[in-house]
Short mmCIF file of C-alpha atoms and ligand atoms in Angstrom, two decimals:
data_model
loop_
_atom_site.label_atom_id
_atom_site.label_comp_id
_atom_site.label_asym_id
_atom_site.label_seq_id
_atom_site.Cartn_x
_atom_site.Cartn_y
_atom_site.Cartn_z
CA UNK E 881 85.30 102.83 114.93
CA UNK E 882 84.84 101.74 111.21
CA UNK E 883 87.73 102.05 108.57
CA UNK E 884 88.89 100.39 105.44
CA UNK E 885 90.68 97.21 106.63
CA UNK E 886 93.12 96.49 103.56
CA UNK E 887 93.96 93.28 101.90
CA UNK E 888 96.36 92.58 98.80
CA UNK E 889 93.51 93.02 96.40
CA UNK E 890 92.33 96.46 97.62
CA UNK E 891 95.78 98.12 98.43
CA UNK E 892 96.29 99.47 95.03
CA UNK E 893 92.94 101.00 94.69
CA UNK E 894 93.70 102.57 98.42
CA UNK E 895 96.97 103.95 97.35
CA UNK E 896 95.70 105.50 94.35
CA UNK E 897 93.35 107.69 96.40
CA UNK E 898 96.20 108.63 98.36
CA UNK E 899 98.25 111.20 96.41
CA UNK E 900 100.46 112.16 98.83
CA UNK E 901 101.61 108.77 99.71
CA UNK E 902 102.21 108.25 96.17
CA UNK E 903 103.95 111.38 95.49
CA UNK E 904 106.59 110.58 98.39
CA UNK E 905 107.12 107.16 97.50
CA UNK E 906 107.21 107.84 93.81
CA UNK E 907 105.40 104.29 92.75
CA UNK E 908 102.75 104.09 90.11
CA UNK E 909 99.75 102.35 91.80
CA UNK E 910 98.61 100.54 88.22
CA UNK E 911 99.39 96.94 88.17
CA UNK E 912 100.86 96.98 91.53
CA UNK E 913 102.34 93.72 92.81
CA UNK E 914 100.88 93.36 96.51
CA UNK E 915 102.65 90.70 98.95
CA UNK E 916 101.35 90.37 102.71
CA UNK E 917 104.70 90.13 104.67
CA UNK E 918 102.70 90.43 108.14
CA UNK E 919 104.90 88.87 110.63
CA UNK E 920 104.72 90.68 114.16
CA UNK E 921 102.05 89.99 116.41
CA UNK E 922 99.65 92.98 116.27
CA UNK E 923 99.51 94.16 112.71
CA UNK E 924 99.43 93.55 108.96
CA UNK E 925 101.70 94.61 106.55
CA UNK E 926 102.14 94.76 102.75
CA UNK E 927 105.02 95.42 100.34
CA UNK E 928 103.71 97.03 97.29
CA UNK E 929 106.02 96.80 93.90
CA UNK E 930 105.29 98.98 90.70
CA UNK E 931 106.18 97.65 87.27
CA UNK E 932 109.20 99.61 87.31
CA UNK E 933 110.47 97.87 90.59
CA UNK E 934 109.72 100.92 92.85
CA UNK E 935 108.18 99.85 96.00
CA UNK E 936 106.85 100.83 99.38
CA UNK E 937 105.64 99.00 102.61
CA UNK E 938 102.18 99.68 103.98
CA UNK E 939 101.46 98.79 107.56
CA UNK E 940 97.76 98.80 108.91
CA UNK E 941 96.73 98.66 112.72
CA UNK E 942 93.85 96.12 113.15
CA UNK E 943 91.01 96.63 115.67
CA UNK E 944 92.52 93.66 117.08
CA UNK E 945 95.60 91.65 117.91
CA UNK E 946 96.47 90.14 114.39
CA UNK E 947 97.95 86.84 115.94
CA UNK E 948 95.09 86.27 118.53
CA UNK E 949 92.17 87.62 116.38
CA UNK E 950 89.10 89.57 117.51
CA UNK E 951 89.20 87.92 120.84
CA UNK E 952 91.91 90.40 122.08
CA UNK E 953 90.59 93.83 120.78
CA UNK E 954 93.07 96.64 120.52
CA UNK E 955 92.76 100.09 119.53
CA UNK E 956 94.02 100.95 116.21
CA UNK E 957 95.08 104.13 117.21
CA UNK E 958 98.34 102.44 118.25
CA UNK E 959 99.49 103.43 114.71
CA UNK E 960 99.59 106.88 115.94
CA UNK E 961 101.97 106.30 118.32
CA UNK E 962 104.02 104.49 115.75
CA UNK E 963 103.72 107.46 113.37
CA UNK E 964 105.31 109.72 116.36
CA UNK E 965 108.17 107.18 116.87
CA UNK E 966 108.79 107.18 112.90
CA UNK E 967 108.68 111.19 112.96
CA UNK E 968 111.23 111.27 115.92
CA UNK E 969 113.60 108.73 114.48
CA UNK E 970 113.78 110.57 111.18
CA UNK E 971 114.70 113.73 112.74
CA UNK E 972 116.99 112.66 115.47
CA UNK E 973 118.36 109.33 113.86
CA UNK E 974 117.51 109.27 110.10
CA UNK E 975 120.29 106.83 109.29
CA UNK E 976 118.87 104.01 111.88
CA UNK E 977 114.98 104.84 110.93
CA UNK E 978 113.62 103.43 107.71
CA UNK E 979 112.39 106.18 105.31
CA UNK E 980 109.05 107.37 106.80
CA UNK E 981 106.43 108.24 103.91
CA UNK E 982 103.51 109.54 105.90
CA UNK E 983 100.40 108.33 107.95
CA UNK E 984 96.69 108.08 107.04
CA UNK E 985 95.12 108.74 110.57
CA UNK E 986 91.64 107.64 109.17
CA UNK E 987 92.82 104.10 108.39
CA UNK E 988 95.55 103.67 110.42
CA UNK E 989 97.87 103.04 107.71
CA UNK E 990 101.77 103.74 107.85
CA UNK E 991 103.63 104.19 104.71
CA UNK E 992 107.53 103.41 104.96
CA UNK E 993 110.54 102.26 102.77
CA UNK E 994 110.63 98.83 102.05
CA UNK E 995 113.42 97.09 103.36
CA UNK E 996 112.97 93.89 101.80
CA UNK E 997 116.42 93.77 100.76
CA UNK E 998 116.98 93.54 104.78
CA UNK E 999 116.80 91.03 107.02
CA UNK E 1000 115.16 91.15 110.67
CA UNK E 1001 118.29 91.10 112.81
CA UNK E 1002 116.58 87.86 114.84
CA UNK E 1003 116.10 85.91 111.79
CA UNK E 1004 120.15 86.61 111.10
CA UNK E 1005 120.92 86.12 114.49
CA UNK E 1006 118.92 82.88 114.80
CA UNK E 1007 120.80 81.61 111.42
CA UNK E 1008 124.48 82.32 112.86
CA UNK E 1009 124.96 85.63 110.66
CA UNK E 1010 127.70 88.12 112.33
CA UNK E 1011 126.14 91.83 111.43
CA UNK E 1012 128.93 93.77 112.88
CA UNK E 1013 127.79 97.36 113.46
CA UNK E 1014 124.01 96.84 114.03
CA UNK E 1015 124.73 96.40 117.83
CA UNK E 1016 126.61 99.80 117.83
CA UNK E 1017 123.43 101.53 115.42
CA UNK E 1018 121.17 100.23 118.16
CA UNK E 1019 122.89 101.94 120.97
CA UNK E 1020 123.86 105.13 119.18
CA UNK E 1021 120.03 105.48 117.89
CA UNK E 1022 118.79 104.89 121.48
CA UNK E 1023 121.05 107.34 122.76
CA UNK E 1024 119.98 110.15 120.29
CA UNK E 1025 116.12 109.52 120.97
CA UNK E 1026 117.04 109.56 124.81
CA UNK E 1027 118.54 112.97 124.62
CA UNK E 1028 116.52 114.38 121.63
CA UNK E 1029 113.33 114.01 123.45
CA UNK E 1030 114.31 114.14 126.71
CA UNK E 1031 115.08 117.47 128.88
CA UNK E 1032 118.56 117.01 127.73
CA UNK E 1033 117.26 118.32 124.33
CA UNK E 1034 113.61 119.90 124.77
CA UNK E 1035 112.68 123.13 126.77
CA UNK E 1036 110.97 121.52 129.78
CA UNK E 1037 107.32 123.29 129.01
CA UNK E 1038 107.74 121.83 125.51
CA UNK E 1039 108.68 118.40 126.98
CA UNK E 1040 105.73 118.48 128.99
CA UNK E 1041 103.42 118.73 125.92
CA UNK E 1042 105.34 116.18 123.98
CA UNK E 1043 104.86 113.71 127.18
CA UNK E 1044 100.98 114.62 127.40
CA UNK E 1045 100.33 114.10 123.90
CA UNK E 1046 102.29 110.45 123.93
CA UNK E 1047 100.50 108.60 126.21
CA UNK E 1048 100.08 104.95 125.02
CA UNK E 1049 98.13 103.50 128.19
CA UNK E 1050 96.85 100.32 126.20
CA UNK E 1051 100.24 99.11 124.70
CA UNK E 1052 101.86 100.05 127.92
CA UNK E 1053 99.30 97.86 129.87
CA UNK E 1054 100.48 94.84 127.74
CA UNK E 1055 104.19 95.16 128.63
CA UNK E 1056 103.24 96.04 132.12
CA UNK E 1057 100.99 92.58 132.48
CA UNK E 1058 103.31 90.36 129.85
CA UNK E 1059 106.75 91.46 131.03
CA UNK E 1060 106.38 92.25 134.67
CA UNK E 1061 103.32 90.79 135.80
CA UNK E 1062 102.21 87.41 134.58
CA UNK E 1063 105.35 85.52 134.20
CA UNK E 1064 106.00 85.66 138.15
CA UNK E 1065 102.27 84.31 138.93
CA UNK E 1066 100.09 81.44 137.77
CA UNK E 1067 98.37 83.04 134.50
CA UNK E 1068 96.54 81.53 131.71
CA UNK E 1069 98.69 83.22 129.11
CA UNK E 1070 101.80 81.64 130.42
CA UNK E 1071 103.15 78.60 128.91
CA UNK E 1072 106.43 76.64 129.33
CA UNK E 1073 108.19 73.04 128.80
CA UNK E 1074 107.77 70.95 131.82
CA UNK E 1075 111.65 70.69 131.93
CA UNK E 1076 111.78 74.67 133.23
CA UNK E 1077 108.95 74.18 135.60
CA UNK E 1078 110.91 74.00 138.76
CA UNK E 1079 113.19 77.11 137.53
CA UNK E 1080 109.99 79.14 137.23
CA UNK E 1081 108.51 77.72 140.44
CA UNK E 1082 111.97 79.26 142.05
CA UNK E 1083 111.29 82.34 140.23
CA UNK E 1084 107.73 82.58 141.73
CA UNK E 1085 109.18 81.92 145.42
CA UNK E 1086 112.03 84.34 145.36
CA UNK E 1087 110.85 87.13 147.41
CA UNK E 1088 113.95 89.36 146.78
CA UNK E 1089 113.45 88.70 143.35
CA UNK E 1090 109.67 89.47 142.85
CA UNK E 1091 110.42 92.73 144.98
CA UNK E 1092 113.15 93.91 142.55
CA UNK E 1093 111.11 92.59 139.34
CA UNK E 1094 107.92 95.03 141.02
CA UNK E 1095 110.43 97.94 141.62
CA UNK E 1096 111.41 97.86 137.64
CA UNK E 1097 107.77 97.60 136.99
CA UNK E 1098 106.92 100.72 139.07
CA UNK E 1099 109.77 102.76 137.31
CA UNK E 1100 108.53 101.46 134.02
CA UNK E 1101 105.13 103.00 135.10
CA UNK E 1102 106.18 106.16 136.36
CA UNK E 1103 109.64 107.23 135.26
CA UNK E 1104 109.08 109.22 132.07
CA UNK E 1105 112.65 110.09 131.20
CA UNK E 1106 112.43 110.17 127.24
CA UNK E 1107 110.15 109.10 124.14
CA UNK E 1108 111.52 105.30 124.51
CA UNK E 1109 110.77 102.75 121.71
CA UNK E 1110 108.94 100.55 124.42
CA UNK E 1111 109.67 97.27 122.24
CA UNK E 1112 113.00 97.01 121.04
CA UNK E 1113 113.56 93.33 120.62
CA UNK E 1114 115.82 92.09 117.66
CA UNK E 1115 112.67 91.47 115.78
CA UNK E 1116 112.39 95.43 115.82
CA UNK E 1117 115.63 95.85 113.87
CA UNK E 1118 116.86 95.19 110.11
CA UNK E 1119 120.26 94.66 109.15
CA UNK E 1120 121.83 94.75 106.05
CA UNK E 1121 122.24 91.78 103.78
CA UNK E 1122 125.58 93.08 102.67
CA UNK E 1123 127.60 94.57 105.29
CA UNK E 1124 128.47 97.85 103.74
CA UNK E 1125 128.84 100.63 105.97
CA UNK E 1126 127.68 103.75 103.85
CA UNK E 1127 125.31 106.23 104.78
CA UNK E 1128 122.46 103.96 105.05
CA UNK E 1129 124.19 102.32 108.02
CA UNK E 1130 124.00 98.72 109.39
CA UNK E 1131 120.66 98.55 111.24
CA UNK E 1132 117.30 100.30 111.04
CA UNK E 1133 115.16 100.54 114.32
CA UNK E 1134 111.09 100.00 113.32
CA UNK E 1135 107.96 99.10 115.00
CA UNK E 1136 107.60 101.78 117.28
CA UNK E 1137 103.93 101.19 118.16
CA UNK E 1138 104.86 100.72 121.64
CA UNK E 1139 106.68 104.11 122.25
CA UNK E 1140 105.76 106.27 125.04
CA UNK E 1141 107.57 108.60 128.03
CA UNK E 1142 109.56 105.86 129.89
CA UNK E 1143 112.75 104.90 131.48
CA UNK E 1144 115.67 105.01 128.82
CA UNK E 1145 117.13 101.41 130.09
CA UNK E 1146 113.98 99.84 128.91
CA UNK E 1147 115.00 99.83 125.31
CA UNK E 1148 118.58 98.83 126.10
CA UNK E 1149 117.25 96.15 128.61
CA UNK E 1150 115.16 94.96 125.38
CA UNK E 1151 118.16 94.40 123.55
CA UNK E 1152 120.34 92.95 126.31
CA UNK E 1153 117.32 90.19 126.95
CA UNK E 1154 117.35 89.34 123.36
CA UNK E 1155 121.26 88.97 122.81
CA UNK E 1156 121.16 86.52 125.99
CA UNK E 1157 118.20 84.49 123.74
CA UNK E 1158 120.46 84.64 120.92
CA UNK E 1159 123.42 83.58 122.76
CA UNK E 1160 121.99 80.67 124.33
CA UNK E 1161 120.43 79.71 120.78
CA UNK E 1162 124.32 79.86 119.59
CA UNK E 1163 125.48 77.89 122.48
CA UNK E 1164 122.80 75.20 121.76
CA UNK E 1165 123.59 74.89 118.16
CA UNK E 1166 127.26 74.92 118.73
CA UNK E 1167 127.76 77.70 116.32
CA UNK E 1168 131.22 78.73 115.65
CA UNK E 1169 133.37 80.38 118.16
CA UNK E 1170 133.65 83.67 116.18
CA UNK E 1171 129.78 83.98 116.25
CA UNK E 1172 129.38 83.20 119.93
CA UNK E 1173 132.24 85.58 120.40
CA UNK E 1174 130.57 88.22 118.91
CA UNK E 1175 127.10 87.79 120.30
CA UNK E 1176 128.91 87.71 123.77
CA UNK E 1177 129.98 91.01 122.72
CA UNK E 1178 126.72 92.83 121.96
CA UNK E 1179 125.58 94.28 125.33
CA UNK E 1180 129.00 95.80 125.91
CA UNK E 1181 128.99 97.37 122.53
CA UNK E 1182 125.35 98.54 122.56
CA UNK E 1183 125.97 100.04 125.85
CA UNK E 1184 129.13 101.79 124.77
CA UNK E 1185 127.89 103.25 121.50
CA UNK E 1186 125.05 104.33 123.61
CA UNK E 1187 127.27 105.91 126.10
CA UNK E 1188 129.57 107.54 123.76
CA UNK E 1189 126.51 108.97 121.80
CA UNK E 1190 125.32 110.54 125.05
CA UNK E 1191 128.55 112.33 125.80
CA UNK E 1192 128.96 113.40 122.39
CA UNK E 1193 125.58 115.16 123.01
CA UNK E 1194 125.91 116.36 126.36
CA UNK E 1195 127.71 119.30 125.64
CA UNK E 1196 124.32 121.01 123.49
CA UNK E 1197 121.92 119.91 126.30
CA UNK E 1198 119.62 122.66 126.95
CA UNK E 1199 119.59 123.04 130.42
CA UNK E 1200 123.35 123.13 131.75
CA UNK E 1201 122.48 123.50 135.48
CA UNK E 1202 122.56 119.37 134.78
CA UNK E 1203 126.31 118.97 135.13
CA UNK E 1204 128.98 116.47 134.30
CA UNK E 1205 128.92 114.68 137.53
CA UNK E 1206 124.93 114.28 137.37
CA UNK E 1207 125.46 112.96 133.62
CA UNK E 1208 127.68 109.97 135.30
CA UNK E 1209 125.13 109.25 137.78
CA UNK E 1210 122.38 109.20 135.12
CA UNK E 1211 124.38 106.89 133.07
CA UNK E 1212 125.16 104.47 135.91
CA UNK E 1213 121.27 104.17 136.56
CA UNK E 1214 120.44 103.80 132.98
CA UNK E 1215 123.03 100.96 132.84
CA UNK E 1216 121.66 99.52 136.07
CA UNK E 1217 117.92 99.85 134.55
CA UNK E 1218 119.09 98.00 131.50
CA UNK E 1219 120.22 95.07 133.18
CA UNK E 1220 117.19 94.69 135.07
CA UNK E 1221 114.85 95.11 132.40
CA UNK E 1222 117.16 92.79 130.39
CA UNK E 1223 116.25 90.07 132.70
CA UNK E 1224 112.76 90.68 133.01
CA UNK E 1225 112.43 90.87 129.13
CA UNK E 1226 114.38 87.57 128.94
CA UNK E 1227 112.02 85.80 131.49
CA UNK E 1228 108.85 86.79 129.77
CA UNK E 1229 109.91 85.28 126.55
CA UNK E 1230 110.51 81.93 128.23
CA UNK E 1231 107.67 82.00 130.48
CA UNK E 1232 104.96 84.22 129.15
CA UNK E 1233 102.87 85.07 126.15
CA UNK E 1234 104.63 86.06 122.68
CA UNK E 1235 107.86 83.67 122.98
CA UNK E 1236 111.09 84.16 120.95
CA UNK E 1237 112.18 81.81 118.10
CA UNK E 1238 115.39 81.86 118.98
CA UNK E 1239 114.53 79.64 121.90
CA UNK E 1240 111.53 78.07 120.81
CA UNK E 1241 112.71 76.54 117.45
CA UNK E 1242 115.62 74.90 119.29
CA UNK E 1243 115.09 70.74 119.27
CA UNK E 1244 113.40 69.98 122.51
CA UNK E 1245 116.62 68.41 124.46
CA UNK E 1246 118.39 72.11 123.50
CA UNK E 1247 115.19 73.90 124.22
CA UNK E 1248 115.08 73.04 127.50
CA UNK E 1249 118.72 73.53 128.35
CA UNK E 1250 118.74 76.96 126.62
CA UNK E 1251 115.52 78.04 128.54
CA UNK E 1252 116.86 77.12 131.76
CA UNK E 1253 120.02 78.95 131.01
CA UNK E 1254 118.02 82.09 130.10
CA UNK E 1255 115.98 82.03 133.40
CA UNK E 1256 119.29 81.34 135.69
CA UNK E 1257 120.98 84.28 133.71
CA UNK E 1258 118.10 86.64 133.81
CA UNK E 1259 117.58 86.04 137.37
CA UNK E 1260 121.25 86.85 138.31
CA UNK E 1261 120.86 90.34 135.91
CA UNK E 1262 118.00 91.46 137.92
CA UNK E 1263 119.51 90.55 141.60
CA UNK E 1264 122.96 91.74 140.85
CA UNK E 1265 122.30 94.68 138.30
CA UNK E 1266 123.75 97.41 140.70
CA UNK E 1267 126.93 95.77 140.12
CA UNK E 1268 127.32 94.16 137.02
CA UNK E 1269 128.78 95.46 133.73
CA UNK E 1270 127.35 94.92 130.34
CA UNK E 1271 130.75 93.23 129.33
CA UNK E 1272 130.13 90.63 132.29
CA UNK E 1273 126.29 89.69 131.14
CA UNK E 1274 126.87 86.72 128.60
CA UNK E 1275 129.82 85.40 130.38
CA UNK E 1276 128.17 82.79 132.51
C1 SR1 G 2488 99.99 91.32 122.66
S1 SR1 G 2488 101.27 91.37 121.87
C2 SR1 G 2488 102.38 90.84 122.26
C3 SR1 G 2488 103.94 91.21 122.33
O1 SR1 G 2488 104.52 91.31 121.03
C4 SR1 G 2488 104.90 92.48 120.87
O2 SR1 G 2488 106.02 92.61 119.94
C5 SR1 G 2488 105.33 92.97 122.30
O3 SR1 G 2488 106.82 92.45 122.54
C6 SR1 G 2488 104.09 92.40 122.89
O4 SR1 G 2488 104.73 92.10 124.19
MG1 MG G 2489 106.54 95.03 117.43
#
C-alpha cells in the first residue's frame, strides 16, 4: 500500500489539496506553522497553526509501529478504526470527544481539534495536579458509548452489521499478546528491574491467577458487548489546564484506534490500572495528602459516574425485555470485569512491552517499591474481583 507519508514540510501542501478539511477547520494553509508532536507509540501527529492563530491537529498512521520502526509492521488501516471511534464519540458523547474534522482514507489521516491548551492526563497526574471532574467525564463517556453502541441502544440487526464492520483484529492481537499473554511467560519483549523479578516469578507460577487471567483474555476475545475504546489509559485522555466546567467539559477521550466490539469493563479497567500506577507514584514521591486522597478516590468516582449514566439512559433502551433486574446483574458483571482488567493492565505496564512513565520515571529505589506494590495490588484485584468494590481498590 503506497500513500503519502507526511512530514512537517509537506503538511501545508497536503492540506491545500484537502478543501473539505480546510473548510471544517477554517485555517488558512498559507504560511502554516507545523510542529510534530508525535508522542504515542503508533502514529505521527502534527499541530498546524495559521497566521491568525487558528489551528488543527493532523494524525497519520504509519505502516509500522512508530516507536519500533519498520521491524514492527502494522496496517495503516487502523486509522479507519479511530475514525469510527471519533464519529461515535462525536455523536454519543460530544463534550468528552475532541472536535472531529474528518478522515482522509487514502492517506490514513485524521483531522481533529487542536488540544494544545489541554494536557495529557498522565502528565498531569505525574506532576501531582488535581483535575477534579476528569474521572467523572471518563466514566460518563464510557457509559454513553456502552449504551449507545450496544443492544441497549441499537436495533439488534443493525448492531450485528456495526459489529461486523468494526473488526480490528490486528490491534486486538496486540492487546491479547501484550496484556494477557506475554507478561505471564518468559518473552523477549518483557523487561523489568531485577528488584521485581521475584514478584514476576510468583505471578507466573500462580496457577489460580493464570487461570483467571485466561478467563479475562477469553472474554476480551469473545464478549462483544459494545464498541469500546480499547486503550483507555490516562495517556488517552486530555484534561483542561484550568478547571473550568463549562460545556467543553473536564476531559476529552482520544486515540480510539484500538476500538472494537468487546467487554465494556475493559475500558474502565484500563483506567483503574492506570489510577493504580498514578497512586503508587504519588506515594513514592510523597505527594501532598490532598492529591493522594483524590487519586485513591478515582476508581470509585469513575465507576459511580459510569453506573449513574447507564441508569439515566436505561429507560430509553430499545429492548425493554431486558428489565431492571438484568441491569443490576449486568452492572455487577461490568464492575467485576473492570477490576480484573485493571489488574491485567497494571501488570503489563510493569512487566511487558510499553511501560508507563508514572512508574518508569521514578528514581530506582522508589521504582522498585512502586512496581512491586503495583504487582501485588493487581494480583489481588484479579483474584478477588468478584467481591471487591471500586472504593476499596486503592486502599491497600
Ligand atoms: C505495540 S503498541 C504498544 C501499546 O501502545 C498502545 O498505546 C497500546 O497500549 C499498546 O498496547
Ligand atoms: Mg494510544
